[in-house]
PDB file of C-alpha atoms in Angstrom:
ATOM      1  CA  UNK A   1      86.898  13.985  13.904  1.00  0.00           C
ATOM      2  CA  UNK A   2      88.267  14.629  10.481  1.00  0.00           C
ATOM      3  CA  UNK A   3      88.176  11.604   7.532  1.00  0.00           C
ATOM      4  CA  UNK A   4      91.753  10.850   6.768  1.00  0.00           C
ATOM      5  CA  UNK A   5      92.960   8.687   3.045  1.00  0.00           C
ATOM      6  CA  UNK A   6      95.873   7.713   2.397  1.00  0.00           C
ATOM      7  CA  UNK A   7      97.624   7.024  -1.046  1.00  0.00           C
ATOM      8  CA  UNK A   8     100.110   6.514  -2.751  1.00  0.00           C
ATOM      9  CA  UNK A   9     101.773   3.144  -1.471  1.00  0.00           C
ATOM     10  CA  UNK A  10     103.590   0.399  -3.567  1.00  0.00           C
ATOM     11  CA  UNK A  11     106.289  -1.963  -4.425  1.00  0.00           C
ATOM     12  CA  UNK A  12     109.876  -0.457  -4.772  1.00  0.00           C
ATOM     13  CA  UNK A  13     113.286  -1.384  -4.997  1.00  0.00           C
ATOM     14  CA  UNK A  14     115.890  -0.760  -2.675  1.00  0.00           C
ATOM     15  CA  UNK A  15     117.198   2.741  -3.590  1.00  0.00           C
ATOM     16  CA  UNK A  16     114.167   3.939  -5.150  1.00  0.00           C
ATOM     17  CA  UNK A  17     110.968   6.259  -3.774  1.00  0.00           C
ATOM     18  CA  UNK A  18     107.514   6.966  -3.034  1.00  0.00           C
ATOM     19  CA  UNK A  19     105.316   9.528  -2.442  1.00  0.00           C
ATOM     20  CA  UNK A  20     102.814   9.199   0.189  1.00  0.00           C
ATOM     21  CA  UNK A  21      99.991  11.472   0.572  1.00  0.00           C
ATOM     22  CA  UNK A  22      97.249  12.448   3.360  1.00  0.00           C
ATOM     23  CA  UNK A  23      93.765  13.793   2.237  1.00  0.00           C
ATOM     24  CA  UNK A  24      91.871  15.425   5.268  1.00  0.00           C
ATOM     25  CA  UNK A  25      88.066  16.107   4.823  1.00  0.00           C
ATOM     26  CA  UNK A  26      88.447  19.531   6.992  1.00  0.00           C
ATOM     27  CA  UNK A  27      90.780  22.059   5.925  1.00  0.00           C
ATOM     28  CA  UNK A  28      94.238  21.148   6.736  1.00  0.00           C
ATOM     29  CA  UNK A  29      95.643  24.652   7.454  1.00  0.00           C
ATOM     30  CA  UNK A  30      93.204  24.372   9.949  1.00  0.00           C
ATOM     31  CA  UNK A  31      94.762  20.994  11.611  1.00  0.00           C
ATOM     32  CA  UNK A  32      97.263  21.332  14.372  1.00  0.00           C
ATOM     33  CA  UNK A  33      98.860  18.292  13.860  1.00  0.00           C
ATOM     34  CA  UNK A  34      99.436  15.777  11.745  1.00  0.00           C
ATOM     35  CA  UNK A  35     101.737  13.305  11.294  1.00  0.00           C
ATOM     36  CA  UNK A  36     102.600   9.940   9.873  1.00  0.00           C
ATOM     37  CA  UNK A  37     103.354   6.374  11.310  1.00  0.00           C
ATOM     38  CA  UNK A  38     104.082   3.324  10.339  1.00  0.00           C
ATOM     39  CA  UNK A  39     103.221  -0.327  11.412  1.00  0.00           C
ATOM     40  CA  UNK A  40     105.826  -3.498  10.154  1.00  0.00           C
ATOM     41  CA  UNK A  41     104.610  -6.929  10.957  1.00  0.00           C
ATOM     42  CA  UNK A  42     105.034  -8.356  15.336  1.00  0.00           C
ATOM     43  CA  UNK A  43     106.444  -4.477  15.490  1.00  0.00           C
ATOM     44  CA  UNK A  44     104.596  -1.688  17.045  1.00  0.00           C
ATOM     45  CA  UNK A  45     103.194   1.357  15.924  1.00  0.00           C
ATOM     46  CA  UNK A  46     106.523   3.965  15.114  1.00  0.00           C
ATOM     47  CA  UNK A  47     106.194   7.609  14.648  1.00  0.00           C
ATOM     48  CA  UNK A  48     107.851   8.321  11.039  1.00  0.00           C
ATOM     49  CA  UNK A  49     107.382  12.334  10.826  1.00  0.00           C
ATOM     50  CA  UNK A  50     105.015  15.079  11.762  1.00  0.00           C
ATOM     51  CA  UNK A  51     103.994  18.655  10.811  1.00  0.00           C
ATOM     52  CA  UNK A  52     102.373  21.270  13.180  1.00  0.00           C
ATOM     53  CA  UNK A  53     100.581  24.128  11.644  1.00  0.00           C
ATOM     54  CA  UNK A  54     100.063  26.983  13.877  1.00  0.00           C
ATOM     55  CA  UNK A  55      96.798  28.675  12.020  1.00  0.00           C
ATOM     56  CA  UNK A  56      94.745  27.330  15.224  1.00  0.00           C
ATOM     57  CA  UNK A  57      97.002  27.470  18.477  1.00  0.00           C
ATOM     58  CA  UNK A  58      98.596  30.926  16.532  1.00  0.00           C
ATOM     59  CA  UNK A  59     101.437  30.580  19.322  1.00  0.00           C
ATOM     60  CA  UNK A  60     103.781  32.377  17.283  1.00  0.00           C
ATOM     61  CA  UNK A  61     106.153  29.198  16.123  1.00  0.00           C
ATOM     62  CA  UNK A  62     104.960  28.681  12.454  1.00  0.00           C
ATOM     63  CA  UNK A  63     105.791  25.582  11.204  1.00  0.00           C
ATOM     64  CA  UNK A  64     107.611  23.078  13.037  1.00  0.00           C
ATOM     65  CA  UNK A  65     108.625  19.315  11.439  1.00  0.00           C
ATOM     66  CA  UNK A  66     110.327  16.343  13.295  1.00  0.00           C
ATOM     67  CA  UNK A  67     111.144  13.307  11.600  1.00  0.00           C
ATOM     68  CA  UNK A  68     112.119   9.750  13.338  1.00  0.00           C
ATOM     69  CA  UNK A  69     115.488   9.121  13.396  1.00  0.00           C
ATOM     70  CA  UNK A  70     115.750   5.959  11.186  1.00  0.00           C
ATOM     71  CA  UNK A  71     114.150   8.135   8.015  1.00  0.00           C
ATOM     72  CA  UNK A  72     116.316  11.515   8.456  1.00  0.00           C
ATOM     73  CA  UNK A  73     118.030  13.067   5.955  1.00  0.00           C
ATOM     74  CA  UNK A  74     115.801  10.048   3.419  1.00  0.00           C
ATOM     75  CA  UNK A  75     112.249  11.537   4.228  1.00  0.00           C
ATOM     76  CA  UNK A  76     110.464  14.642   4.078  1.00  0.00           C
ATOM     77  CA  UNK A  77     106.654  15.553   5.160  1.00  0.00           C
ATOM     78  CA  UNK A  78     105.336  18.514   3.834  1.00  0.00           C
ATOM     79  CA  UNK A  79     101.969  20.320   3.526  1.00  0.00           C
ATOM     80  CA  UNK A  80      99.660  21.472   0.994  1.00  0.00           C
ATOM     81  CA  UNK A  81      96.746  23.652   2.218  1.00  0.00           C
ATOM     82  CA  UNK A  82      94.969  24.246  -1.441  1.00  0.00           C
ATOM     83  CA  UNK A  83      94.485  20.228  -1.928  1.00  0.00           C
ATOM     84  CA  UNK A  84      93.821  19.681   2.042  1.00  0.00           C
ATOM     85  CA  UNK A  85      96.667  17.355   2.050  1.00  0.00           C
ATOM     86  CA  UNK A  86      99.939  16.146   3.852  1.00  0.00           C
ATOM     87  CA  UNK A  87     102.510  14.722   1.842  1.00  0.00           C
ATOM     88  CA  UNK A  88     105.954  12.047   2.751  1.00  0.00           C
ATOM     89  CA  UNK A  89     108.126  11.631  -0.030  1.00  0.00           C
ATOM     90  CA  UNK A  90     110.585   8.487   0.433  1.00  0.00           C
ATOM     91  CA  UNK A  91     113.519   8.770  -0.897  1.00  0.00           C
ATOM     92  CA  UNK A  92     116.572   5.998  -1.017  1.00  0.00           C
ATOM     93  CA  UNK A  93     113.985   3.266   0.269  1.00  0.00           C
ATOM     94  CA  UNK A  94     115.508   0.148   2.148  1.00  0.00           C
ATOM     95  CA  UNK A  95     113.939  -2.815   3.206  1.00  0.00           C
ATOM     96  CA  UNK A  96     113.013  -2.218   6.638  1.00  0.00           C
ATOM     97  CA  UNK A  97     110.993   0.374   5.461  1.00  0.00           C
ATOM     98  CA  UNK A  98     108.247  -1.850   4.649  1.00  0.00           C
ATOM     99  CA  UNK A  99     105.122  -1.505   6.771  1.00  0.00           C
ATOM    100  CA  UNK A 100     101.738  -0.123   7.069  1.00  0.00           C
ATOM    101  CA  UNK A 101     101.865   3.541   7.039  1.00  0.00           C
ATOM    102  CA  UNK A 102      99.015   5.818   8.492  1.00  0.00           C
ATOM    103  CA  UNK A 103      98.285   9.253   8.880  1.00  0.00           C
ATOM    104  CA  UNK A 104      96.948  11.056  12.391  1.00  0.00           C
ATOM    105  CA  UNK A 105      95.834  14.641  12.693  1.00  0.00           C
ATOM    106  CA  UNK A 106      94.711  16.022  16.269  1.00  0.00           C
ATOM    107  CA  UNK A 107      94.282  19.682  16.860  1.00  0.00           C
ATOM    108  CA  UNK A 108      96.233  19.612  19.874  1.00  0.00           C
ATOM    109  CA  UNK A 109     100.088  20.500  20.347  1.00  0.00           C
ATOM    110  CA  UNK A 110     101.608  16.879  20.669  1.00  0.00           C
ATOM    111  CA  UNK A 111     103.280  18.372  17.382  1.00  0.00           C
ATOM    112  CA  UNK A 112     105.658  20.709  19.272  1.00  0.00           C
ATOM    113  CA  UNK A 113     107.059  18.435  21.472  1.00  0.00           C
ATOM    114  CA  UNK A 114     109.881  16.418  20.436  1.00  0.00           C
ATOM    115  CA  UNK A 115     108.714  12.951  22.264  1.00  0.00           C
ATOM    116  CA  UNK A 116     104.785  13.333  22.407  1.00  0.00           C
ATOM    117  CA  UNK A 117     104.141  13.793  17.987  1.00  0.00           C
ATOM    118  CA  UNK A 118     105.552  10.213  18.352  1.00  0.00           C
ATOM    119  CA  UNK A 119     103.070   9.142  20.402  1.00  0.00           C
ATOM    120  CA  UNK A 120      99.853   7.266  18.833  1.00  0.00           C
ATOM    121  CA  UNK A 121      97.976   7.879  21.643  1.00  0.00           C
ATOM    122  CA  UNK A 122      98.013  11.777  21.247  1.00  0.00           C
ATOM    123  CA  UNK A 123      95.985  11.916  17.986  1.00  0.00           C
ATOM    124  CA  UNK A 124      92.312  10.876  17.259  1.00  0.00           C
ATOM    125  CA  UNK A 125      92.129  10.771  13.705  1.00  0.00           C
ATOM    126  CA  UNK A 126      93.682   7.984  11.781  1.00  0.00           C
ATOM    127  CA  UNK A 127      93.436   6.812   8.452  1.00  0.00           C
ATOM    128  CA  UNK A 128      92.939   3.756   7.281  1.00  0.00           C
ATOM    129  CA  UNK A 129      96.682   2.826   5.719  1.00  0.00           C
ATOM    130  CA  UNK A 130      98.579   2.622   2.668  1.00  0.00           C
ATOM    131  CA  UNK A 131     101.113  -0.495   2.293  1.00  0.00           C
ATOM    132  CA  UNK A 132     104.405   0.617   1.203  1.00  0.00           C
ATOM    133  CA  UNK A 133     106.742  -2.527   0.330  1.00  0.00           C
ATOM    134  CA  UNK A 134     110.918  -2.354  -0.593  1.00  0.00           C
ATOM    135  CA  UNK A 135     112.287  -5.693  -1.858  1.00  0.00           C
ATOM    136  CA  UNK A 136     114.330  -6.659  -4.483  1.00  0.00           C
TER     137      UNK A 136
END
């Protein structure tokens, strides 16, 4: 399994924005999936966004994104293979974004569908969390 840390949580007004990032001991171009979640207090575990990188599978669909729908058109997960990292930057924060937020990675295709990358259960790597907090 590959080592997942997470940075880059804080405090932050309403409005303002983070950015989150993923550092994976193995090569990340070399990761099928990964993807971020995040955990709020007596709420369960909700996928936020995920990336699929087809160096492995090499099905021919380069590089596919979904987001959840409470964070489109605020968030955006992106990749860098040089530093072995994922990356979420927040943008226009509100409250009920605060929570626990964790990366996954699996090397399977859970990625390319539209329901499964939201599914905990389909990745075996997880990081240990970052708390990200919006209040004024």
């Amino acid at each position: 399994q590959v080592q997942l840390v997470e940075s880059g949580g804080g405090s932050v007004q309403p409005g303002g924005s983070l950015r989150l990032s993923c550092a994976a001991s193995s090569y990340s171009a070399e990761i099928a999936c990964m993807a971020w979640f995040r955990e709020a207090p007596e709420k369960g575990r909700e996928g936020v966004a995920s990336i699929y990188n087809d160096a492995t599978h090499r099905l021919g669909v380069g590089t596919l994104r979904y987001l959840g729908d409470s964070v489109r058109g605020r968030f955006t997960i992106s990749r860098d293979n040089a530093k072995n990292t994922i990356n979420l930057q927040m943008d226009n924060l509100k409250p009920e974004d605060t929570a626990i937020y964790y990366c996954a990675a699996d090397q399977g295709t859970a990625c390319l569908n539209a329901h499964r990358w939201r599914q905990p259960s389909e990745y075996k790597s997880w990081g240990k969390g970052t708390q990200v907090t919006v209040s004024s």
